[in-house]
Coordinates of C-alpha atoms in Angstrom, one line a residue:
M7 CA -28.0 -39.9 -17.6
A8 CA -25.7 -39.8 -20.6
R9 CA -22.1 -39.0 -19.9
K10 CA -20.5 -36.1 -21.7
P11 CA -17.8 -36.9 -24.2
L12 CA -14.3 -36.1 -22.9
N13 CA -13.7 -33.4 -25.5
K14 CA -16.9 -31.7 -24.4
I15 CA -15.8 -31.8 -20.8
V16 CA -12.5 -30.3 -21.7
L17 CA -14.1 -27.5 -23.8
D18 CA -16.5 -26.7 -20.9
L19 CA -13.6 -26.7 -18.4
L20 CA -11.7 -24.2 -20.6
N21 CA -14.8 -22.2 -21.4
I22 CA -14.3 -22.7 -25.2
R23 CA -17.4 -23.0 -27.5
K24 CA -17.5 -25.7 -30.1
D25 CA -17.3 -23.3 -33.1
E26 CA -14.2 -21.7 -31.6
T27 CA -12.2 -24.9 -31.0
L28 CA -10.1 -25.0 -34.2
N29 CA -9.1 -21.4 -34.1
V30 CA -8.2 -21.5 -30.4
W31 CA -6.0 -24.6 -30.7
L32 CA -4.3 -23.4 -33.9
L33 CA -3.6 -20.0 -32.4
F34 CA -2.3 -21.7 -29.2
L35 CA 0.2 -23.8 -31.3
H36 CA 1.2 -20.8 -33.4
H37 CA 1.9 -18.8 -30.3
F38 CA 3.6 -21.9 -28.7
F39 CA 6.4 -22.0 -31.4
E40 CA 6.7 -18.3 -31.6
S41 CA 7.3 -18.1 -27.9
I42 CA 9.8 -21.0 -27.7
G43 CA 11.7 -19.3 -30.5
M44 CA 11.7 -16.0 -28.5
A45 CA 12.9 -17.8 -25.4
F46 CA 16.0 -19.2 -27.2
F47 CA 16.6 -15.9 -29.0
Y48 CA 16.4 -13.9 -25.7
V49 CA 19.0 -16.0 -23.9
A50 CA 21.3 -16.1 -26.9
A51 CA 21.1 -12.3 -27.4
N52 CA 21.8 -11.4 -23.7
S53 CA 24.5 -14.0 -23.2
I54 CA 26.3 -13.2 -26.5
F55 CA 26.1 -9.4 -26.0
L56 CA 27.3 -9.4 -22.4
S57 CA 30.2 -11.7 -23.2
Y58 CA 31.5 -8.9 -25.6
F59 CA 30.4 -5.7 -23.8
P60 CA 30.1 -4.3 -20.2
I61 CA 26.6 -4.0 -18.7
K62 CA 26.6 -0.2 -19.1
D63 CA 26.5 -0.6 -22.9
L64 CA 23.0 -2.0 -22.6
A65 CA 21.9 1.6 -22.6
L66 CA 23.2 1.9 -26.2
T67 CA 21.2 -1.2 -27.3
Y68 CA 18.1 0.4 -25.8
I69 CA 18.7 3.5 -27.9
G70 CA 19.4 1.3 -31.0
S71 CA 16.4 -0.8 -30.3
G72 CA 14.2 2.2 -30.0
I73 CA 15.3 3.6 -33.4
A74 CA 15.0 0.1 -35.0
L75 CA 11.5 -0.4 -33.6
L76 CA 10.4 3.1 -34.8
A77 CA 11.6 2.3 -38.3
I78 CA 10.0 -1.2 -38.3
G79 CA 6.8 0.1 -36.7
R80 CA 6.5 2.8 -39.4
L81 CA 7.2 0.2 -42.1
Y82 CA 4.6 -2.1 -40.6
A83 CA 2.0 0.7 -40.5
Y84 CA 2.7 1.5 -44.2
A85 CA 2.7 -2.1 -45.3
E86 CA -0.5 -3.1 -43.5
H87 CA -2.4 -0.7 -45.8
R88 CA -0.7 -1.9 -48.9
F89 CA -1.3 -5.7 -48.7
S90 CA -4.3 -7.9 -47.9
V91 CA -4.3 -9.2 -44.4
K92 CA -3.5 -12.7 -45.7
Q93 CA -0.4 -11.5 -47.6
F94 CA 0.7 -9.2 -44.8
L95 CA 0.6 -11.9 -42.1
Y96 CA 2.8 -14.2 -44.4
I97 CA 5.2 -11.3 -45.0
V98 CA 5.7 -10.6 -41.3
M99 CA 6.4 -14.1 -40.2
G100 CA 8.5 -14.8 -43.3
F101 CA 10.6 -11.7 -42.5
V102 CA 11.1 -12.9 -38.9
F103 CA 12.3 -16.3 -39.9
I104 CA 14.7 -15.0 -42.6
S105 CA 16.1 -12.3 -40.4
V106 CA 17.0 -14.8 -37.6
I107 CA 18.7 -17.1 -40.1
L108 CA 20.7 -14.2 -41.6
L109 CA 21.9 -13.2 -38.1
R110 CA 23.0 -16.7 -37.4
F111 CA 25.1 -16.8 -40.6
G112 CA 26.4 -13.3 -39.8
F113 CA 28.7 -14.8 -37.1
Y114 CA 30.6 -16.5 -39.9
A115 CA 30.7 -13.5 -42.2
T116 CA 31.8 -10.5 -40.2
D117 CA 33.0 -9.2 -36.8
K118 CA 31.2 -11.1 -34.1
A119 CA 31.0 -8.1 -31.8
W120 CA 28.9 -6.1 -34.3
I121 CA 26.6 -9.1 -34.8
A122 CA 26.3 -9.4 -31.0
I123 CA 25.0 -5.8 -30.9
L124 CA 22.6 -6.4 -33.8
V125 CA 21.3 -9.6 -32.2
M126 CA 20.6 -7.7 -29.0
I127 CA 18.7 -5.0 -30.9
W128 CA 16.9 -7.4 -33.1
Y129 CA 15.4 -9.4 -30.2
R130 CA 13.1 -6.5 -29.5
V131 CA 12.3 -6.1 -33.3
I132 CA 11.1 -9.7 -33.7
Y133 CA 9.3 -9.6 -30.4
L134 CA 7.4 -6.6 -31.7
L135 CA 6.6 -8.2 -35.1
C136 CA 5.5 -11.5 -33.5
S137 CA 3.3 -9.6 -31.0
L138 CA 1.7 -7.5 -33.6
E139 CA 1.1 -10.4 -35.9
F140 CA -0.3 -12.8 -33.3
W141 CA -2.5 -10.4 -31.4
G142 CA -3.5 -8.8 -34.7
I143 CA -5.0 -12.0 -36.1
T144 CA -6.4 -12.9 -32.7
A145 CA -8.2 -9.5 -32.5
L146 CA -9.6 -10.1 -36.0
L147 CA -11.0 -13.5 -35.2
F148 CA -12.6 -12.8 -31.9
D149 CA -15.0 -10.1 -30.8
V150 CA -15.0 -8.2 -27.4
R151 CA -16.9 -10.9 -25.4
Q152 CA -14.8 -13.7 -26.9
G153 CA -11.7 -11.7 -26.3
K154 CA -12.2 -11.2 -22.6
R155 CA -13.0 -14.9 -22.2
L156 CA -10.3 -16.4 -24.5
F157 CA -7.3 -14.0 -24.5
S158 CA -5.9 -15.3 -21.2
L159 CA -6.3 -18.9 -22.3
I160 CA -4.7 -18.4 -25.7
S161 CA -1.9 -16.5 -24.1
V162 CA -1.0 -19.7 -22.1
G163 CA 0.6 -20.7 -25.4
D164 CA 3.2 -18.1 -24.5
V165 CA 4.1 -19.8 -21.2
F166 CA 4.4 -23.5 -21.8
P167 CA 7.0 -23.1 -24.5
K168 CA 9.1 -20.6 -22.5
I169 CA 9.2 -23.1 -19.6
L170 CA 10.3 -25.8 -22.0
G171 CA 12.7 -23.5 -23.8
Y172 CA 14.4 -22.0 -20.7
S173 CA 14.6 -25.3 -18.9
S174 CA 16.2 -27.0 -21.8
I175 CA 18.9 -24.4 -22.3
A176 CA 21.1 -25.9 -19.6
F177 CA 21.0 -29.2 -21.5
I178 CA 21.4 -27.8 -25.0
I179 CA 24.4 -25.6 -24.4
H180 CA 26.4 -28.7 -23.3
Y181 CA 26.2 -29.8 -27.0
V182 CA 26.0 -26.6 -29.0
R183 CA 27.5 -23.1 -28.7
V184 CA 25.3 -20.3 -27.3
D185 CA 25.1 -18.7 -30.8
N186 CA 23.6 -21.9 -32.2
L187 CA 20.5 -21.2 -30.0
L188 CA 19.7 -18.7 -32.8
T189 CA 19.4 -21.7 -35.2
V190 CA 17.0 -23.4 -32.9
A191 CA 14.9 -20.2 -32.7
G192 CA 14.8 -20.0 -36.5
V193 CA 13.4 -23.5 -36.7
C194 CA 10.7 -22.6 -34.2
F195 CA 9.7 -19.6 -36.2
L196 CA 9.5 -21.7 -39.4
I197 CA 7.1 -24.1 -37.7
S198 CA 5.0 -21.2 -36.5
L199 CA 4.8 -19.9 -40.1
F200 CA 3.4 -23.2 -41.3
I201 CA 0.8 -23.2 -38.5
L202 CA -0.2 -19.6 -39.6
R203 CA -0.9 -21.0 -43.0
L204 CA -3.3 -23.6 -41.5
I205 CA -5.1 -20.8 -39.5
I206 CA -5.6 -18.8 -42.7
K207 CA -6.6 -21.9 -44.6
H208 CA -9.3 -22.8 -42.1
T209 CA -10.6 -19.2 -41.6
P210 CA -13.3 -17.9 -44.0
V211 CA -11.8 -15.3 -46.3
A212 CA -14.6 -12.8 -45.4
V213 CA -13.5 -12.9 -41.8
I214 CA -9.9 -12.1 -42.5
E215 CA -10.2 -9.7 -45.4
E216 CA -13.4 -7.9 -44.5
Q217 CA -13.2 -4.2 -44.1
D218 CA -15.2 -3.3 -41.0
E219 CA -18.4 -1.7 -42.1
H220 CA -18.7 0.1 -38.8
K221 CA -15.2 1.5 -38.6
E222 CA -14.7 5.1 -37.7
T223 CA -15.4 7.5 -40.6
Y224 CA -11.8 8.7 -40.8
I225 CA -8.6 6.6 -40.6
S226 CA -5.7 8.6 -41.8
T227 CA -2.7 7.1 -43.6
S228 CA -0.5 9.5 -41.7
F229 CA 1.0 7.6 -38.7
L230 CA 1.1 10.6 -36.3
S231 CA -2.4 11.8 -37.2
Q232 CA -3.7 8.3 -36.5
F233 CA -2.0 8.3 -33.2
F234 CA -3.8 11.5 -32.1
H235 CA -7.2 10.4 -33.6
N236 CA -8.7 8.2 -30.9
D237 CA -9.0 9.1 -27.2
L238 CA -8.9 5.5 -26.0
I239 CA -5.8 4.8 -28.0
N240 CA -4.2 8.0 -26.6
V241 CA -4.8 7.0 -23.0
L242 CA -3.7 3.4 -23.7
S243 CA -0.6 4.8 -25.3
I244 CA 0.4 6.9 -22.3
T245 CA -0.2 4.0 -20.0
A246 CA 2.0 1.8 -22.2
F247 CA 4.7 4.5 -22.4
L248 CA 5.0 4.8 -18.6
G249 CA 4.8 1.0 -18.2
M250 CA 7.5 0.5 -20.7
I251 CA 9.8 3.0 -19.0
A252 CA 9.4 1.3 -15.6
L253 CA 9.9 -2.2 -17.0
T254 CA 13.0 -1.3 -19.0
F255 CA 14.6 0.2 -15.9
I256 CA 13.7 -2.9 -14.0
D257 CA 15.2 -5.1 -16.8
F258 CA 18.4 -3.1 -16.6
T259 CA 18.7 -3.3 -12.8
F260 CA 18.1 -7.1 -12.9
L261 CA 20.8 -7.7 -15.6
S262 CA 23.2 -5.3 -13.8
N263 CA 22.9 -7.2 -10.5
T264 CA 23.1 -10.7 -12.0
K265 CA 25.7 -10.5 -14.8
H266 CA 28.5 -9.7 -12.4
Q267 CA 28.0 -13.0 -10.7
H268 CA 28.6 -15.0 -13.9
Q269 CA 31.8 -14.8 -15.8
T270 CA 31.2 -16.6 -19.1
D271 CA 28.3 -16.6 -21.6
V272 CA 27.6 -20.2 -20.9
E273 CA 27.3 -19.6 -17.1
F274 CA 25.0 -16.6 -17.7
A275 CA 22.9 -18.5 -20.2
N276 CA 22.5 -21.3 -17.6
F277 CA 21.4 -18.7 -15.0
L278 CA 18.9 -17.0 -17.3
G279 CA 17.5 -20.4 -18.3
S280 CA 17.0 -21.4 -14.7
F281 CA 15.7 -18.1 -13.5
F282 CA 13.0 -17.8 -16.2
T283 CA 12.1 -21.4 -15.8
V284 CA 11.1 -20.6 -12.2
V285 CA 9.4 -17.4 -13.3
Y286 CA 7.3 -19.0 -16.1
S287 CA 6.4 -21.9 -13.9
I288 CA 4.8 -19.4 -11.5
I289 CA 3.1 -17.7 -14.4
I290 CA 1.6 -20.9 -15.8
I291 CA 0.1 -21.9 -12.3
I292 CA -1.5 -18.4 -12.0
K293 CA -2.8 -18.4 -15.6
L294 CA -4.3 -21.9 -15.3
F295 CA -5.9 -21.6 -11.9
F296 CA -6.2 -17.9 -10.9
S297 CA -6.1 -15.4 -13.8
S298 CA -9.6 -15.6 -15.0
R299 CA -11.0 -15.8 -11.5
I300 CA -9.1 -12.7 -10.4
I301 CA -10.1 -10.8 -13.6
N302 CA -13.8 -11.7 -13.0
L303 CA -13.5 -10.8 -9.4
F304 CA -12.0 -7.4 -9.7
G305 CA -13.0 -6.2 -13.2
V306 CA -11.0 -4.3 -15.8
K307 CA -10.4 -1.1 -13.9
K308 CA -9.0 -2.6 -10.7
I309 CA -6.9 -5.2 -12.6
M310 CA -5.0 -2.4 -14.4
F311 CA -3.9 -1.1 -11.0
I312 CA -2.5 -4.3 -9.6
M313 CA 0.8 -4.4 -11.4
P314 CA 1.9 -0.7 -10.9
V315 CA 0.8 -0.8 -7.2
A316 CA 2.8 -4.0 -6.6
L317 CA 5.9 -2.6 -8.2
L318 CA 5.4 0.7 -6.3
L319 CA 5.5 -1.2 -3.0
I320 CA 8.8 -3.0 -3.9
S321 CA 10.4 0.1 -5.3
G322 CA 9.3 2.0 -2.2
L323 CA 11.0 -0.7 -0.1
I324 CA 14.2 -0.4 -2.1
F325 CA 14.0 3.4 -1.5
Y326 CA 13.7 2.8 2.2
T327 CA 16.8 0.6 2.3
Q328 CA 19.1 3.6 1.9
F329 CA 18.1 4.8 5.4
I330 CA 18.9 1.4 7.1
S331 CA 21.8 -1.0 7.1
I332 CA 21.3 -3.7 4.5
E333 CA 23.6 -6.3 2.8
N334 CA 24.3 -6.0 -0.9
A335 CA 22.8 -9.5 -1.4
Q336 CA 19.6 -8.4 0.1
L337 CA 19.4 -5.4 -2.2
I338 CA 20.1 -7.7 -5.2
F339 CA 17.2 -9.9 -3.9
L340 CA 14.8 -7.0 -3.9
F341 CA 15.7 -5.9 -7.5
S342 CA 15.4 -9.6 -8.6
T343 CA 12.0 -9.8 -6.8
M344 CA 10.8 -6.7 -8.7
M345 CA 11.8 -8.4 -12.0
V346 CA 9.9 -11.6 -11.0
V347 CA 6.8 -9.6 -9.9
S348 CA 6.8 -7.5 -13.1
E349 CA 7.1 -10.6 -15.3
V350 CA 4.4 -12.6 -13.5
L351 CA 1.8 -9.8 -13.2
K352 CA 2.5 -8.6 -16.8
R353 CA 1.9 -12.0 -18.3
T354 CA -0.9 -13.2 -16.1
L355 CA -3.1 -10.1 -15.5
H356 CA -1.9 -6.9 -17.1
D357 CA -1.3 -7.9 -20.7
P358 CA -4.5 -10.0 -21.2
V359 CA -6.7 -7.1 -19.8
F360 CA -4.7 -4.4 -21.5
L361 CA -5.2 -6.1 -24.9
S362 CA -8.9 -6.6 -24.3
L363 CA -9.3 -2.8 -23.8
F364 CA -8.8 -2.5 -27.6
Q365 CA -11.8 -4.7 -28.3
P366 CA -14.6 -2.1 -28.3
L367 CA -12.8 -0.4 -31.2
S368 CA -13.6 -1.3 -34.8
K369 CA -11.4 -4.1 -36.2
K370 CA -9.4 -1.8 -38.4
L371 CA -8.8 0.7 -35.5
R372 CA -8.0 -2.3 -33.2
L373 CA -5.1 -3.4 -35.4
H374 CA -4.0 0.2 -35.7
G375 CA -4.1 0.6 -31.9
H376 CA -1.8 -2.4 -31.5
T377 CA 0.6 -1.0 -34.1
V378 CA 0.7 2.5 -32.4
V379 CA 1.4 1.1 -29.0
K380 CA 3.9 -1.5 -30.1
G381 CA 5.4 0.3 -33.0
L382 CA 5.6 3.9 -31.8
V383 CA 4.9 4.4 -28.1
E384 CA 7.0 1.6 -26.7
P385 CA 10.1 2.3 -28.9
L386 CA 10.0 5.9 -27.8
A387 CA 9.9 4.8 -24.2
L388 CA 12.8 2.4 -24.8
G389 CA 14.9 5.0 -26.5
F390 CA 14.2 7.5 -23.8
V391 CA 15.3 5.1 -21.1
G392 CA 18.5 4.3 -23.1
L393 CA 19.4 8.0 -23.3
L394 CA 18.7 8.5 -19.6
L395 CA 20.8 5.5 -18.6
Y396 CA 23.6 6.6 -20.9
F397 CA 23.6 10.0 -19.2
L398 CA 23.5 8.4 -15.7
N399 CA 26.3 6.0 -16.5
K400 CA 28.5 8.9 -17.8
T401 CA 27.9 11.1 -14.8
L402 CA 27.4 8.7 -11.9
G403 CA 29.2 5.6 -13.1
T404 CA 27.8 2.1 -13.1
N405 CA 27.1 2.0 -9.4
N406 CA 23.8 4.0 -9.7
L407 CA 21.0 1.4 -9.0
L408 CA 19.5 3.4 -6.1
T409 CA 19.4 6.5 -8.3
I410 CA 17.7 4.5 -11.1
N411 CA 15.2 3.4 -8.5
Y412 CA 14.1 7.0 -8.0
F413 CA 13.1 7.1 -11.7
I414 CA 11.3 3.8 -11.3
L415 CA 9.4 5.1 -8.3
G416 CA 8.4 8.4 -10.1
T417 CA 7.4 6.6 -13.3
I418 CA 5.2 4.2 -11.4
V419 CA 3.4 7.0 -9.6
C420 CA 2.6 8.7 -12.9
W421 CA 1.5 5.3 -14.3
I422 CA -1.0 4.9 -11.5
I423 CA -2.4 8.4 -12.0
V424 CA -2.9 7.8 -15.8
T425 CA -4.6 4.4 -15.1
R426 CA -7.3 6.3 -13.2
F427 CA -8.3 8.0 -16.4
L428 CA -8.2 4.8 -18.5
G429 CA -11.4 3.2 -17.1
A430 CA -13.5 6.3 -17.9
K431 CA -12.2 6.4 -21.5
Y432 CA -12.9 2.6 -21.9
F433 CA -16.5 3.1 -20.7
N434 CA -17.1 5.9 -23.2
V435 CA -15.8 3.8 -26.1
L436 CA -17.7 0.8 -25.0
K437 CA -21.0 2.8 -24.9
K438 CA -20.3 4.2 -28.4
A439 CA -19.6 0.6 -29.6
V440 CA -23.0 -0.4 -28.3
N441 CA -24.7 2.5 -30.0
K442 CA -23.1 1.6 -33.3
R443 CA -23.8 -2.0 -32.8
F444 CA -20.6 -3.3 -34.0
I445 CA -19.4 -5.4 -31.0
G446 CA -19.3 -8.9 -32.5
E447 CA -21.4 -7.5 -35.4
Q448 CA -24.5 -9.1 -33.9
E449 CA -28.0 -7.5 -33.7
I450 CA -29.9 -7.8 -30.5
S451 CA -33.2 -9.7 -30.8
T452 CA -36.1 -8.1 -28.9
N453 CA -37.8 -11.5 -28.7
D454 CA -35.0 -13.5 -27.1
K455 CA -36.0 -14.1 -23.5
N456 CA -32.7 -15.7 -22.7
I457 CA -30.7 -12.6 -23.8
L458 CA -33.2 -10.5 -21.8
Q459 CA -32.7 -12.5 -18.6
I460 CA -28.9 -12.5 -19.1
L461 CA -28.8 -8.7 -19.5
K462 CA -31.0 -8.2 -16.4
N463 CA -28.8 -10.5 -14.4
K464 CA -25.8 -8.4 -15.5
L465 CA -27.4 -5.3 -13.9
L466 CA -26.6 -7.0 -10.6
S467 CA -22.9 -7.2 -11.5
T468 CA -20.3 -5.6 -9.3
H469 CA -18.5 -4.4 -12.4
P470 CA -19.8 -1.0 -13.6
E471 CA -18.9 -1.6 -17.2
E472 CA -21.1 -4.7 -17.4
V473 CA -24.0 -2.8 -15.8
I474 CA -23.7 0.2 -18.2
Y475 CA -23.3 -2.1 -21.2
S476 CA -26.4 -4.1 -20.2
L477 CA -28.4 -0.9 -19.6
E478 CA -27.6 0.3 -23.2
L479 CA -28.7 -3.0 -24.7
L480 CA -31.9 -3.1 -22.7
E481 CA -32.7 0.4 -24.0
K482 CA -32.3 -0.7 -27.6
M483 CA -34.6 -3.7 -26.9
K484 CA -37.3 -1.3 -25.6
I485 CA -38.4 -3.6 -22.8
E486 CA -41.6 -2.8 -20.9
D487 CA -40.1 -2.2 -17.5
Y488 CA -37.1 -0.2 -18.7
N489 CA -38.0 2.9 -16.6
N490 CA -38.1 0.8 -13.5
V491 CA -34.7 -0.7 -14.3
V492 CA -33.2 2.7 -14.8
I493 CA -34.7 4.1 -11.6
S494 CA -33.4 1.1 -9.6
L495 CA -29.9 1.9 -10.8
L496 CA -30.0 5.4 -9.2
S497 CA -29.2 3.6 -6.0
H498 CA -26.2 1.7 -7.5
E499 CA -23.0 1.9 -5.5
D500 CA -20.9 3.0 -8.5
I501 CA -21.0 6.7 -9.5
N502 CA -20.5 5.9 -13.2
V503 CA -23.7 3.8 -13.2
Q504 CA -25.6 6.4 -11.3
L505 CA -24.6 9.1 -13.7
Q506 CA -25.6 6.9 -16.6
A507 CA -29.0 6.2 -15.0
L508 CA -29.6 10.0 -14.4
N509 CA -28.8 10.6 -18.0
K510 CA -31.4 8.1 -19.1
V511 CA -34.0 9.6 -16.7
E512 CA -33.5 13.0 -18.2
I513 CA -33.5 11.7 -21.8
H514 CA -36.7 9.7 -21.4
K515 CA -38.5 12.2 -19.1
M516 CA -39.1 9.6 -16.3
K517 CA -41.1 11.7 -13.9
Q518 CA -41.7 8.7 -11.7
A519 CA -38.1 9.0 -10.7
M520 CA -38.8 12.3 -8.9
P521 CA -38.7 10.7 -5.4
E522 CA -35.2 9.2 -6.2
L523 CA -34.0 12.5 -7.6
N524 CA -35.1 14.3 -4.4
R525 CA -33.3 11.6 -2.3
L526 CA -30.0 12.1 -4.3
I527 CA -30.3 15.9 -4.1
E528 CA -30.8 15.8 -0.3
H529 CA -28.7 12.9 0.7
G530 CA -26.3 12.2 -2.2
T531 CA -22.6 11.9 -1.1
S532 CA -21.1 12.9 -4.4
I533 CA -21.1 16.4 -5.7
A534 CA -21.2 15.1 -9.3
I535 CA -24.3 13.1 -8.6
K536 CA -26.1 16.0 -6.8
E537 CA -25.4 18.3 -9.7
A538 CA -26.7 15.7 -12.3
A539 CA -29.8 15.1 -10.1
I540 CA -30.5 18.8 -9.9
R541 CA -30.1 19.3 -13.6
T542 CA -32.4 16.3 -14.3
Y543 CA -35.0 17.6 -11.7
C544 CA -35.0 21.1 -13.4
S545 CA -35.5 19.6 -16.8
F546 CA -38.9 18.4 -15.5
E547 CA -39.9 21.3 -13.2
H548 CA -37.9 24.2 -14.6
D549 CA -37.4 25.3 -11.0
V550 CA -34.7 24.6 -8.5
P551 CA -35.9 22.1 -5.9
E552 CA -36.7 23.6 -2.5
N553 CA -34.5 21.2 -0.5
I554 CA -31.3 22.9 -1.9
L555 CA -32.5 26.5 -1.4

């Protein structure tokens, strides 16, 4: 038996198809240098700012960051409609590089305290721009199925460089001042810009510049009307808003607890470097060996609950500590643990799945969705937290971490509630995407036995979205035993699948489903299922079934 070439073994191991190889590796490298630049910039921004200002003034930077992000997000939304995708991507990364270099030279030209404030604010701006640029081009190059399979892998390019960056800070700051970390960050962004040029060069123009033929009939140029136009984007936005509030509070409590233990900017930079080296080492292990398996095991809906539920448990434990005797060091440990858990779950599970939820949208609306969440919703949340922290610091002083935890607890509860609605909206958009046939822009062949068998196998999946998606495609293929397939799904364990099957029974007048309808009416455990079954029964017989009289 012939042995597989090493490159083929690697591609199979990473679940990358041959035609995707170049794009995946170039995107990986592009993200690699963006991320290492962000790591250096983050440590420099926090260390420099907190060497000039007390921790309570972080609230003002949150407010300033929120305003700056709203302005940049609005400008981004305006500009993406005025330039070709190719031009726009160059403009964004060029702007990031130039702004970082200007900030570095600002320390020579004006009051360093003002530049420290600007650097702290600007960190979130360039994080926004890099995120929109990278995930924007990724969403354009990959369809929904590729996205679910590759996003977690590509995002590993965000982790390796941060481990390298954070771990090297302790070494670098022995030879350069902390503010020179901005110069290192600028060089990384320049390299990332060159790799972006390679990506665009090796990608067919039609793929990057094509206006999606199946996009929604209306996409307004008004930013607010766009925001309220799509139901899935609305629910994703609310989810992101609540998540951002919780994570910003957690970030503040972490910095509040740890800054007091480090007197100089060099000591604090050393601590941040060491702390995040450990955090991102955990992240890379989970990403490489567990992320995809966990996502496949639990599915989209359950994955979106993992992060808020885990944070709820820790926040609840912190709430409980006020009723028992506990050392201050133990309380600091709990807040630090919450920071670790939020970072790990956000990078390994939450973000990859959250981003994949945009994939059933058209390419144009997909980009818009990223812009709305990152450029409008998250800045509003950040500014809101800044205002709230400013008020708390004024009224309660700086020793208010247990009070802040009340807000964390309440926000997470709301986050979990909204997440319950997210799965249903995602299913609806996915079904519409199937009906419009624009997922991956590929037609389904009715003669392809391999596709037919794959879809039938998917009917046995434990994930409702996969079953519903396969059922829609099988309907379009007009298979001979379609009625039997639908009737078999009336016994599925998931209510969404059962409701979809009942809908198909009613539409296609499947009278052979009458015994199953009677069973659901008489023994069904869900009121929604019973009501749907009765409605379907009456559409055949025009009379109410005797077993409910």
